mmCIF file of C-alpha atoms and ligand atoms in Angstrom:
data_model
loop_
_atom_site.group_PDB
_atom_site.id
_atom_site.type_symbol
_atom_site.label_atom_id
_atom_site.label_comp_id
_atom_site.label_asym_id
_atom_site.label_seq_id
_atom_site.Cartn_x
_atom_site.Cartn_y
_atom_site.Cartn_z
ATOM 1 C CA UNK A 220 102.072 114.418 84.454
ATOM 2 C CA UNK A 221 98.457 113.355 85.001
ATOM 3 C CA UNK A 222 96.190 116.067 86.348
ATOM 4 C CA UNK A 223 93.934 113.942 88.588
ATOM 5 C CA UNK A 224 94.919 111.621 91.405
ATOM 6 C CA UNK A 225 94.946 107.925 90.444
ATOM 7 C CA UNK A 226 93.415 105.979 93.320
ATOM 8 C CA UNK A 227 95.309 102.887 94.376
ATOM 9 C CA UNK A 228 92.400 100.424 94.289
ATOM 10 C CA UNK A 229 88.904 101.752 93.543
ATOM 11 C CA UNK A 230 86.154 99.154 93.115
ATOM 12 C CA UNK A 231 84.612 98.427 89.699
ATOM 13 C CA UNK A 232 80.859 98.488 90.260
ATOM 14 C CA UNK A 233 78.559 98.027 87.273
ATOM 15 C CA UNK A 234 74.889 98.666 86.556
ATOM 16 C CA UNK A 235 74.177 94.986 87.313
ATOM 17 C CA UNK A 236 75.345 95.346 90.917
ATOM 18 C CA UNK A 237 73.422 98.596 91.354
ATOM 19 C CA UNK A 238 70.203 97.104 89.936
ATOM 20 C CA UNK A 239 70.549 94.024 92.145
ATOM 21 C CA UNK A 240 71.052 96.122 95.273
ATOM 22 C CA UNK A 241 67.978 98.197 94.389
ATOM 23 C CA UNK A 242 66.015 94.983 93.826
ATOM 24 C CA UNK A 243 67.090 93.784 97.267
ATOM 25 C CA UNK A 244 66.142 97.058 98.907
ATOM 26 C CA UNK A 245 62.675 96.803 97.348
ATOM 27 C CA UNK A 246 62.287 93.092 98.184
ATOM 28 C CA UNK A 247 61.659 93.536 101.894
ATOM 29 C CA UNK A 248 64.443 91.083 102.820
ATOM 30 C CA UNK A 249 67.765 92.668 103.749
ATOM 31 C CA UNK A 250 69.562 90.213 105.995
ATOM 32 C CA UNK A 251 70.934 86.772 105.005
ATOM 33 C CA UNK A 252 68.476 85.100 102.676
ATOM 34 C CA UNK A 253 68.089 83.606 99.218
ATOM 35 C CA UNK A 254 70.705 85.806 97.515
ATOM 36 C CA UNK A 255 73.267 85.009 100.198
ATOM 37 C CA UNK A 256 72.584 81.299 99.748
ATOM 38 C CA UNK A 257 72.882 81.661 95.975
ATOM 39 C CA UNK A 258 76.156 83.560 96.337
ATOM 40 C CA UNK A 259 77.514 80.769 98.558
ATOM 41 C CA UNK A 260 76.526 78.119 96.001
ATOM 42 C CA UNK A 261 77.934 80.006 93.024
ATOM 43 C CA UNK A 262 81.149 80.881 94.859
ATOM 44 C CA UNK A 263 81.670 77.271 95.964
ATOM 45 C CA UNK A 264 81.115 76.145 92.387
ATOM 46 C CA UNK A 265 83.498 78.782 91.035
ATOM 47 C CA UNK A 266 86.454 77.827 93.250
ATOM 48 C CA UNK A 267 85.462 74.156 93.237
ATOM 49 C CA UNK A 268 85.007 74.192 97.026
ATOM 50 C CA UNK A 269 83.210 71.389 98.908
ATOM 51 C CA UNK A 270 81.093 74.068 100.639
ATOM 52 C CA UNK A 271 81.051 77.803 101.360
ATOM 53 C CA UNK A 272 79.802 80.078 104.145
ATOM 54 C CA UNK A 273 79.260 83.784 103.436
ATOM 55 C CA UNK A 274 80.193 86.117 106.285
ATOM 56 C CA UNK A 275 80.682 89.844 106.828
ATOM 57 C CA UNK A 276 84.493 89.830 106.505
ATOM 58 C CA UNK A 277 87.536 87.676 105.896
ATOM 59 C CA UNK A 278 88.512 88.412 109.478
ATOM 60 C CA UNK A 279 85.262 86.786 110.624
ATOM 61 C CA UNK A 280 85.936 83.812 108.322
ATOM 62 C CA UNK A 281 89.436 83.375 109.800
ATOM 63 C CA UNK A 282 88.088 83.664 113.344
ATOM 64 C CA UNK A 283 85.426 81.021 112.649
ATOM 65 C CA UNK A 284 88.024 78.804 110.959
ATOM 66 C CA UNK A 285 90.200 78.779 114.074
ATOM 67 C CA UNK A 286 87.224 78.212 116.390
ATOM 68 C CA UNK A 287 85.785 75.330 114.378
ATOM 69 C CA UNK A 288 89.267 73.800 114.210
ATOM 70 C CA UNK A 289 89.253 73.762 118.000
ATOM 71 C CA UNK A 290 92.117 76.244 118.391
ATOM 72 C CA UNK A 291 92.075 78.043 121.735
ATOM 73 C CA UNK A 292 93.879 78.958 124.915
ATOM 74 C CA UNK A 293 97.384 77.568 125.249
ATOM 75 C CA UNK A 294 97.642 76.651 121.570
ATOM 76 C CA UNK A 295 100.157 78.041 119.112
ATOM 77 C CA UNK A 296 99.444 78.983 115.508
ATOM 78 C CA UNK A 297 102.282 79.436 113.034
ATOM 79 C CA UNK A 298 101.860 82.272 110.549
ATOM 80 C CA UNK A 299 103.736 84.887 108.545
ATOM 81 C CA UNK A 300 104.809 88.389 109.529
ATOM 82 C CA UNK A 301 104.104 89.601 105.973
ATOM 83 C CA UNK A 302 100.357 90.003 106.316
ATOM 84 C CA UNK A 303 97.558 92.281 107.357
ATOM 85 C CA UNK A 304 96.984 92.397 111.109
ATOM 86 C CA UNK A 305 93.656 90.532 110.799
ATOM 87 C CA UNK A 306 95.430 87.201 110.127
ATOM 88 C CA UNK A 307 97.156 87.451 113.496
ATOM 89 C CA UNK A 308 94.503 89.326 115.494
ATOM 90 C CA UNK A 309 92.169 86.325 115.136
ATOM 91 C CA UNK A 310 94.817 84.086 116.720
ATOM 92 C CA UNK A 311 94.764 86.437 119.717
ATOM 93 C CA UNK A 312 90.940 86.467 119.663
ATOM 94 C CA UNK A 313 90.763 82.713 120.281
ATOM 95 C CA UNK A 314 93.337 82.996 123.081
ATOM 96 C CA UNK A 315 96.119 81.275 121.172
ATOM 97 C CA UNK A 316 99.679 82.466 120.601
ATOM 98 C CA UNK A 317 100.876 83.556 117.168
ATOM 99 C CA UNK A 318 104.284 82.156 116.220
ATOM 100 C CA UNK A 319 105.834 83.973 113.274
ATOM 101 C CA UNK A 320 107.980 82.280 110.665
ATOM 102 C CA UNK A 321 109.959 84.429 108.229
ATOM 103 C CA UNK A 322 109.108 84.608 104.527
ATOM 104 C CA UNK A 323 110.740 83.359 101.331
ATOM 105 C CA UNK A 324 112.861 86.080 99.703
ATOM 106 C CA UNK A 325 111.208 85.678 96.297
ATOM 107 C CA UNK A 326 107.451 85.279 96.931
ATOM 108 C CA UNK A 327 107.336 86.839 100.420
ATOM 109 C CA UNK A 328 105.146 83.873 101.425
ATOM 110 C CA UNK A 329 105.770 81.924 104.634
ATOM 111 C CA UNK A 330 108.955 79.884 104.184
ATOM 112 C CA UNK A 331 108.146 76.175 104.646
ATOM 113 C CA UNK A 332 111.824 75.396 105.301
ATOM 114 C CA UNK A 333 111.620 77.427 108.507
ATOM 115 C CA UNK A 334 108.314 76.070 109.815
ATOM 116 C CA UNK A 335 109.695 72.877 111.338
ATOM 117 C CA UNK A 336 111.974 74.738 113.754
ATOM 118 C CA UNK A 337 109.038 76.850 115.014
ATOM 119 C CA UNK A 338 106.912 73.827 115.956
ATOM 120 C CA UNK A 339 106.489 73.005 119.654
ATOM 121 C CA UNK A 340 104.230 70.572 121.496
ATOM 122 C CA UNK A 341 101.649 73.389 121.655
ATOM 123 C CA UNK A 342 101.492 73.988 117.895
ATOM 124 C CA UNK A 343 98.024 73.235 116.518
ATOM 125 C CA UNK A 344 97.804 75.040 113.205
ATOM 126 C CA UNK A 345 99.646 76.690 110.332
ATOM 127 C CA UNK A 346 98.038 79.786 108.811
ATOM 128 C CA UNK A 347 99.669 80.636 105.467
ATOM 129 C CA UNK A 348 98.725 83.816 103.595
ATOM 130 C CA UNK A 349 98.782 83.746 99.796
ATOM 131 C CA UNK A 350 100.676 87.025 99.585
ATOM 132 C CA UNK A 351 99.670 89.363 96.750
ATOM 133 C CA UNK A 352 97.799 86.487 95.100
ATOM 134 C CA UNK A 353 100.793 84.153 94.732
ATOM 135 C CA UNK A 354 99.897 80.883 96.501
ATOM 136 C CA UNK A 355 102.075 79.791 99.392
ATOM 137 C CA UNK A 356 103.891 76.468 98.920
ATOM 138 C CA UNK A 357 100.925 74.384 100.063
ATOM 139 C CA UNK A 358 102.376 70.918 99.385
ATOM 140 C CA UNK A 359 105.441 71.628 101.509
ATOM 141 C CA UNK A 360 103.264 73.123 104.249
ATOM 142 C CA UNK A 361 100.828 70.197 104.122
ATOM 143 C CA UNK A 362 103.650 67.656 104.431
ATOM 144 C CA UNK A 363 104.808 69.309 107.661
ATOM 145 C CA UNK A 364 101.220 69.588 108.938
ATOM 146 C CA UNK A 365 100.456 65.931 108.207
ATOM 147 C CA UNK A 366 103.460 64.649 110.151
ATOM 148 C CA UNK A 367 102.346 66.583 113.250
ATOM 149 C CA UNK A 368 98.560 66.395 112.702
ATOM 150 C CA UNK A 369 98.341 70.177 112.418
ATOM 151 C CA UNK A 370 95.422 72.042 110.906
ATOM 152 C CA UNK A 371 96.106 74.290 107.891
ATOM 153 C CA UNK A 372 93.900 77.393 107.642
ATOM 154 C CA UNK A 373 94.517 79.456 104.509
ATOM 155 C CA UNK A 374 94.243 83.235 104.494
ATOM 156 C CA UNK A 375 93.021 83.515 100.916
ATOM 157 C CA UNK A 376 92.161 87.234 101.127
ATOM 158 C CA UNK A 377 94.319 87.879 98.033
ATOM 159 C CA UNK A 378 93.779 84.546 96.364
ATOM 160 C CA UNK A 379 90.448 84.466 94.568
ATOM 161 C CA UNK A 380 91.308 82.947 91.150
ATOM 162 C CA UNK A 381 94.691 81.718 92.364
ATOM 163 C CA UNK A 382 95.728 78.125 91.732
ATOM 164 C CA UNK A 383 98.353 75.768 93.101
ATOM 165 C CA UNK A 384 99.509 72.800 91.009
ATOM 166 C CA UNK A 385 96.260 72.651 89.065
ATOM 167 C CA UNK A 386 93.936 73.122 92.047
ATOM 168 C CA UNK A 387 91.989 76.306 92.748
ATOM 169 C CA UNK A 388 92.723 77.974 96.075
ATOM 170 C CA UNK A 389 89.644 77.163 98.159
ATOM 171 C CA UNK A 390 89.031 73.789 96.518
ATOM 172 C CA UNK A 391 90.954 71.638 98.988
ATOM 173 C CA UNK A 392 90.051 70.177 102.356
ATOM 174 C CA UNK A 393 91.593 73.081 104.266
ATOM 175 C CA UNK A 394 89.459 75.905 105.560
ATOM 176 C CA UNK A 395 90.202 78.946 103.383
ATOM 177 C CA UNK A 396 89.091 82.520 104.091
ATOM 178 C CA UNK A 397 88.425 84.978 101.252
ATOM 179 C CA UNK A 398 87.960 88.754 101.559
ATOM 180 C CA UNK A 399 85.482 90.963 99.716
ATOM 181 C CA UNK A 400 86.796 94.176 101.251
ATOM 182 C CA UNK A 401 86.534 97.238 98.983
ATOM 183 C CA UNK A 402 90.041 96.855 97.544
ATOM 184 C CA UNK A 403 89.999 93.098 96.906
ATOM 185 C CA UNK A 404 89.628 91.322 93.534
ATOM 186 C CA UNK A 405 85.904 90.849 94.221
ATOM 187 C CA UNK A 406 84.121 93.274 96.542
ATOM 188 C CA UNK A 407 80.878 93.391 98.462
ATOM 189 C CA UNK A 408 81.937 96.583 100.275
ATOM 190 C CA UNK A 409 82.771 94.472 103.298
ATOM 191 C CA UNK A 410 82.404 90.711 103.239
ATOM 192 C CA UNK A 411 84.079 87.364 103.228
ATOM 193 C CA UNK A 412 83.677 83.678 102.452
ATOM 194 C CA UNK A 413 84.870 80.599 104.267
ATOM 195 C CA UNK A 414 85.321 77.459 102.171
ATOM 196 C CA UNK A 415 86.094 73.937 103.295
ATOM 197 C CA UNK A 416 84.577 70.644 104.462
ATOM 198 C CA UNK A 417 80.769 70.820 104.872
ATOM 199 C CA UNK A 418 80.772 69.457 108.440
ATOM 200 C CA UNK A 419 83.207 72.166 109.620
ATOM 201 C CA UNK A 420 81.278 74.840 107.752
ATOM 202 C CA UNK A 421 78.018 73.788 109.396
ATOM 203 C CA UNK A 422 79.638 74.425 112.779
ATOM 204 C CA UNK A 423 80.986 77.735 111.521
ATOM 205 C CA UNK A 424 77.498 78.629 110.257
ATOM 206 C CA UNK A 425 75.978 78.173 113.701
ATOM 207 C CA UNK A 426 78.747 80.320 115.219
ATOM 208 C CA UNK A 427 78.286 82.988 112.536
ATOM 209 C CA UNK A 428 74.736 83.736 113.696
ATOM 210 C CA UNK A 429 74.672 83.934 117.492
ATOM 211 C CA UNK A 430 75.136 80.180 117.919
ATOM 212 C CA UNK A 431 71.541 79.544 116.871
ATOM 213 C CA UNK A 432 70.602 76.184 115.436
ATOM 214 C CA UNK A 433 70.495 75.974 111.651
ATOM 215 C CA UNK A 434 66.733 76.384 111.346
ATOM 216 C CA UNK A 435 66.978 79.887 112.739
ATOM 217 C CA UNK A 436 68.088 81.062 109.303
ATOM 218 C CA UNK A 437 64.587 80.440 108.112
ATOM 219 C CA UNK A 438 62.621 81.513 111.128
ATOM 220 C CA UNK A 439 61.045 84.496 109.373
ATOM 221 C CA UNK A 440 60.038 82.862 106.118
ATOM 222 C CA UNK A 441 56.712 81.138 105.550
ATOM 223 C CA UNK A 442 58.024 77.766 106.709
ATOM 224 C CA UNK A 443 59.746 79.189 109.788
ATOM 225 C CA UNK A 444 58.720 79.093 113.416
ATOM 226 C CA UNK A 445 59.403 81.511 116.261
ATOM 227 C CA UNK A 446 61.400 78.867 118.100
ATOM 228 C CA UNK A 447 65.203 78.767 118.192
ATOM 229 C CA UNK A 448 67.862 77.488 120.515
ATOM 230 C CA UNK A 449 71.316 78.853 121.318
ATOM 231 C CA UNK A 450 73.873 76.053 121.071
ATOM 232 C CA UNK A 451 76.776 78.278 122.184
ATOM 233 C CA UNK A 452 77.465 82.013 122.436
ATOM 234 C CA UNK A 453 78.188 82.747 118.791
ATOM 235 C CA UNK A 454 78.974 85.884 116.842
ATOM 236 C CA UNK A 455 77.179 88.252 114.446
ATOM 237 C CA UNK A 456 79.113 87.453 111.329
ATOM 238 C CA UNK A 457 76.433 86.705 108.736
ATOM 239 C CA UNK A 458 76.392 88.345 105.287
ATOM 240 C CA UNK A 459 73.513 90.622 104.252
ATOM 241 C CA UNK A 460 71.454 90.369 101.056
ATOM 242 C CA UNK A 461 72.825 93.773 100.063
ATOM 243 C CA UNK A 462 76.380 92.429 100.164
ATOM 244 C CA UNK A 463 75.365 89.233 98.355
ATOM 245 C CA UNK A 464 73.709 91.349 95.636
ATOM 246 C CA UNK A 465 77.074 92.939 94.920
ATOM 247 C CA UNK A 466 78.903 89.630 95.200
ATOM 248 C CA UNK A 467 76.723 87.756 92.721
ATOM 249 C CA UNK A 468 77.458 90.223 89.925
ATOM 250 C CA UNK A 469 81.086 90.730 90.863
ATOM 251 C CA UNK A 470 81.512 86.960 90.639
ATOM 252 C CA UNK A 471 79.782 86.866 87.261
ATOM 253 C CA UNK A 472 82.319 89.414 85.965
ATOM 254 C CA UNK A 473 85.434 88.099 87.691
ATOM 255 C CA UNK A 474 86.750 86.608 84.410
ATOM 256 C CA UNK A 475 87.061 89.985 82.642
ATOM 257 C CA UNK A 476 88.329 91.604 85.868
ATOM 258 C CA UNK A 477 91.152 89.072 86.065
ATOM 259 C CA UNK A 478 91.870 89.407 82.363
ATOM 260 C CA UNK A 479 92.394 93.147 82.825
ATOM 261 C CA UNK A 480 94.617 92.544 85.849
ATOM 262 C CA UNK A 481 96.762 90.157 83.768
ATOM 263 C CA UNK A 482 97.072 92.726 80.957
ATOM 264 C CA UNK A 483 98.179 95.429 83.394
ATOM 265 C CA UNK A 484 100.707 93.075 85.003
ATOM 266 C CA UNK A 485 102.127 92.278 81.589
ATOM 267 C CA UNK A 486 102.462 95.968 80.757
ATOM 268 C CA UNK A 487 104.220 96.650 84.071
ATOM 269 C CA UNK A 488 106.524 93.628 83.707
ATOM 270 C CA UNK A 489 107.603 94.806 80.261
ATOM 271 C CA UNK A 490 107.959 98.441 81.242
ATOM 272 C CA UNK A 491 110.084 97.761 84.327
ATOM 273 C CA UNK A 492 112.138 94.828 83.040
ATOM 274 C CA UNK A 493 114.954 97.130 81.947
ATOM 275 C CA UNK A 494 115.186 99.074 85.201
ATOM 276 C CA UNK A 495 118.165 97.950 87.248
ATOM 277 C CA UNK A 496 116.955 99.799 90.387
ATOM 278 C CA UNK A 497 113.703 97.857 90.615
ATOM 279 C CA UNK A 498 112.722 94.239 91.119
ATOM 280 C CA UNK A 499 109.374 93.128 89.696
ATOM 281 C CA UNK A 500 107.213 90.339 91.245
ATOM 282 C CA UNK A 501 108.159 86.713 90.674
ATOM 283 C CA UNK A 502 105.785 83.934 89.682
ATOM 284 C CA UNK A 503 106.840 80.354 90.269
ATOM 285 C CA UNK A 504 106.094 77.476 87.945
ATOM 286 C CA UNK A 505 102.985 75.467 88.716
ATOM 287 C CA UNK A 506 100.940 78.268 90.198
ATOM 288 C CA UNK A 507 98.211 80.566 88.915
ATOM 289 C CA UNK A 508 98.622 84.097 90.245
ATOM 290 C CA UNK A 509 95.502 85.978 91.366
ATOM 291 C CA UNK A 510 97.248 89.308 90.618
ATOM 292 C CA UNK A 511 95.780 91.017 93.627
ATOM 293 C CA UNK A 512 98.824 93.234 94.197
ATOM 294 C CA UNK A 513 101.735 94.356 92.063
ATOM 295 C CA UNK A 514 104.584 94.880 94.514
ATOM 296 C CA UNK A 515 107.714 96.624 93.250
ATOM 297 C CA UNK A 516 110.899 96.304 95.272
ATOM 298 C CA UNK A 517 113.563 98.965 95.226
ATOM 299 C CA UNK A 518 117.038 97.455 94.980
ATOM 300 C CA UNK A 519 120.028 98.733 96.991
ATOM 301 C CA UNK A 520 121.289 100.647 93.936
ATOM 302 C CA UNK A 521 118.048 102.669 93.724
ATOM 303 C CA UNK A 522 118.778 106.401 94.060
ATOM 304 C CA UNK A 523 115.726 106.949 96.268
ATOM 305 C CA UNK A 524 114.377 105.171 99.340
ATOM 306 C CA UNK A 525 110.895 103.673 99.568
ATOM 307 C CA UNK A 526 109.317 106.459 101.593
ATOM 308 C CA UNK A 527 110.561 109.138 99.226
ATOM 309 C CA UNK A 528 109.525 106.984 96.270
ATOM 310 C CA UNK A 529 105.953 106.790 97.644
ATOM 311 C CA UNK A 530 105.885 110.542 98.304
ATOM 312 C CA UNK A 531 107.178 111.382 94.853
ATOM 313 C CA UNK A 532 104.710 109.081 93.153
ATOM 314 C CA UNK A 533 101.952 110.801 95.135
ATOM 315 C CA UNK A 534 103.310 114.165 93.961
ATOM 316 C CA UNK A 535 102.915 112.796 90.429
ATOM 317 C CA UNK A 536 99.283 111.897 91.255
ATOM 318 C CA UNK A 537 99.828 108.155 91.586
ATOM 319 C CA UNK A 538 98.316 106.409 94.612
ATOM 320 C CA UNK A 539 100.312 103.551 96.112
ATOM 321 C CA UNK A 540 100.316 101.430 99.226
ATOM 322 C CA UNK A 541 102.684 99.250 101.268
ATOM 323 C CA UNK A 542 101.822 95.590 101.879
ATOM 324 C CA UNK A 543 102.566 95.105 104.655
ATOM 325 C CA UNK A 544 104.015 96.656 107.780
ATOM 326 C CA UNK A 545 105.253 93.328 109.196
ATOM 327 C CA UNK A 546 103.293 92.075 112.199
ATOM 328 C CA UNK A 547 106.278 92.063 114.536
ATOM 329 C CA UNK A 548 106.757 95.823 114.162
ATOM 330 C CA UNK A 549 103.265 96.713 115.449
ATOM 331 C CA UNK A 550 103.448 97.928 119.062
ATOM 332 C CA UNK A 551 100.952 95.411 120.458
ATOM 333 C CA UNK A 552 102.806 92.406 119.040
ATOM 334 C CA UNK A 553 106.281 93.851 119.454
ATOM 335 C CA UNK A 554 105.696 94.546 123.145
ATOM 336 C CA UNK A 555 103.696 91.415 123.989
ATOM 337 C CA UNK A 556 106.165 88.983 122.437
ATOM 338 C CA UNK A 557 109.346 91.068 122.681
ATOM 339 C CA UNK A 558 109.953 90.848 118.938
ATOM 340 C CA UNK A 559 112.841 92.786 117.415
ATOM 341 C CA UNK A 560 112.865 93.969 113.783
ATOM 342 C CA UNK A 561 115.707 91.555 112.957
ATOM 343 C CA UNK A 562 113.889 88.525 114.367
ATOM 344 C CA UNK A 563 112.337 88.133 110.907
ATOM 345 C CA UNK A 564 115.077 89.595 108.734
ATOM 346 C CA UNK A 565 113.616 88.765 105.310
ATOM 347 C CA UNK A 566 110.263 90.359 106.147
ATOM 348 C CA UNK A 567 111.960 93.363 107.753
ATOM 349 C CA UNK A 568 114.419 93.991 104.903
ATOM 350 C CA UNK A 569 111.688 93.673 102.297
ATOM 351 C CA UNK A 570 109.328 95.930 104.224
ATOM 352 C CA UNK A 571 111.788 98.767 103.715
ATOM 353 C CA UNK A 572 111.853 98.406 99.937
ATOM 354 C CA UNK A 573 108.322 97.387 98.880
ATOM 355 C CA UNK A 574 105.696 99.548 97.252
ATOM 356 C CA UNK A 575 102.419 98.385 95.715
ATOM 357 C CA UNK A 576 101.411 100.290 92.593
ATOM 358 C CA UNK A 577 97.845 100.426 91.209
ATOM 359 C CA UNK A 578 96.573 97.073 89.897
ATOM 360 C CA UNK A 579 92.850 96.829 89.346
ATOM 361 C CA UNK A 580 90.356 96.442 86.518
ATOM 362 C CA UNK A 581 89.339 100.127 86.496
ATOM 363 C CA UNK A 582 92.731 101.082 85.039
ATOM 364 C CA UNK A 583 92.647 102.392 81.471
ATOM 365 C CA UNK A 584 95.639 102.070 79.147
ATOM 366 C CA UNK A 585 96.319 105.766 79.796
ATOM 367 C CA UNK A 586 96.290 105.201 83.551
ATOM 368 C CA UNK A 587 98.794 102.374 83.175
ATOM 369 C CA UNK A 588 100.969 104.635 80.983
ATOM 370 C CA UNK A 589 100.798 107.310 83.673
ATOM 371 C CA UNK A 590 101.963 104.880 86.375
ATOM 372 C CA UNK A 591 104.830 103.641 84.209
ATOM 373 C CA UNK A 592 105.837 107.168 83.299
ATOM 374 C CA UNK A 593 105.722 108.273 86.938
ATOM 375 C CA UNK A 594 107.898 105.354 88.120
ATOM 376 C CA UNK A 595 110.460 106.128 85.413
ATOM 377 C CA UNK A 596 110.123 109.833 86.124
ATOM 378 C CA UNK A 597 110.914 109.505 89.837
ATOM 379 C CA UNK A 598 113.994 107.387 89.135
ATOM 380 C CA UNK A 599 115.166 109.664 86.300
ATOM 381 C CA UNK A 600 114.822 112.741 88.508
ATOM 382 C CA UNK A 601 117.249 111.229 90.996
ATOM 383 C CA UNK A 602 119.721 110.056 88.388
ATOM 384 C CA UNK A 603 120.311 113.507 86.999
HETATM 385 C C1 LIG B 73 92.183 92.265 103.508
HETATM 386 C C2 LIG B 73 92.890 91.202 104.262
HETATM 387 C C3 LIG B 73 92.311 90.535 105.356
HETATM 388 C C4 LIG B 73 91.050 91.004 106.017
HETATM 389 O O1 LIG B 73 89.971 91.015 105.184
HETATM 390 P P1 LIG B 73 88.614 91.678 105.707
HETATM 391 O O2 LIG B 73 87.605 91.173 104.738
HETATM 392 O O3 LIG B 73 88.815 93.159 105.652
HETATM 393 O O4 LIG B 73 88.362 91.194 107.087
HETATM 394 C C5 LIG B 73 92.971 89.459 105.905
HETATM 395 N N1 LIG B 73 94.159 89.062 105.446
HETATM 396 C C6 LIG B 73 94.766 89.682 104.429
HETATM 397 C C7 LIG B 73 96.082 89.177 103.941
HETATM 398 C C8 LIG B 73 94.165 90.791 103.826
HETATM 399 O O5 LIG B 73 94.796 91.449 102.834
#
C-alpha cells in the first residue's frame, strides 16, 4: 500500500506559470489588462472560437451567457441533473426555472430523446453539460432547439480539448462556458472563459465589469480617460492578470497534459477491463473525449457499495470524488420543485454507484499502479 495520500486532482503548475505571475506582480498592473486580452485571443484560437471573454469563474460565464441570451423571469431552461450545482444555480440567479431532463445511461449526458417532452411554451434554452469531458449529443440537441427557436448554452467546464463530430467544443455559434477551477484540465486557480458569437460576447463583456462601456477597460492606461458610463447594473466578473498569467502557460502546455490524461485512461481501461464488478467509462464514435474525469461504476454484483468503496480506497491512501450528487437531491431544489429521487431514475441509480478516481497529469506511473492496485485490493478483500 502507498504510504502517502494520493490527492484526487492537484494542479500541475510549472516554473513558467510561477515566473509569469511574478512578472505580473512586478509589472504594476494586476487587474484585467494585456495578459488577459492575450489569454482570450490564444484561447479563442486554440478552441477555434469566434470570440472569447475571460471571467473569474465558469459560473460567471454561465450567468452572463443566460443574461445575454435574454433569459429571465418566467422562462424555463432545460438542463441535466448530473452536474455541479453552478449549472443550475445560474438559472435561479436570472429568475428562470430549471427543468431537469434525465441522462443517457451510457454517457450520463442529458438524454436528447427526453428533451422534447420537457418543453413548454415557457422554454427558452437548453443547457447541456459535457459530463466528464464526453460531449453531449449536440446535433440531436440542436435539432430540437432549432425547431423551437431555443438557445443552447453549453456548460463546457469539463470539455476543454473535447470535440464533437470534428468540431472543437467552444468553436460553434453557441455560447460555451469553460472552467479554470483548481481541479479542471486547465487552471488559473479560479477562472473561466465564455466563447461564442462576438456580438453576444461584447454584451457579456459590458456586464462582466459593472456594466461600464467598453472603453472603461482602458481608462487607466495612457490612452484612457477618467470618463465612463454605466449602461446597466453589471457584475464584477472580470479576470485578473494574475489568473491570466497562469492561464497562458497552462494553455501552452495543454497538449502534454492531455497526452498524460490519455495514457492514464488507457492504463485504467486495460487494468479494469477484466473486472466483472466494475463498469469503465464509455466513449462514443465521432467524439473526442477531454478526459476530465474517470468515473468508475460499481455493478450490482459488486461485493461492496459505493460509500464503502470510497472509504476503503481512502484507507488505502487513494483520494476519490463523486460527480455528482444529482441536482434534484439537494434540499433547495428538492423542496422548491418537489422533486423525488425517482423523478430522474437514471441519474439517481447512477449516483449510487459512481466514483471518480484520480485522473490528472501529475500522476506518475507508480501513482497509477497504486490506484489500480487499490481498486483490485478493495474488491479482492470483499471476495475472500
Ligand atoms: C466546475 C464546474 C462548474 C463551475 O466552475 P467554476 O469555474 O468553479 O465556476 C460548472 N459546471 C460544472 C459541470 C463543473 O464541473
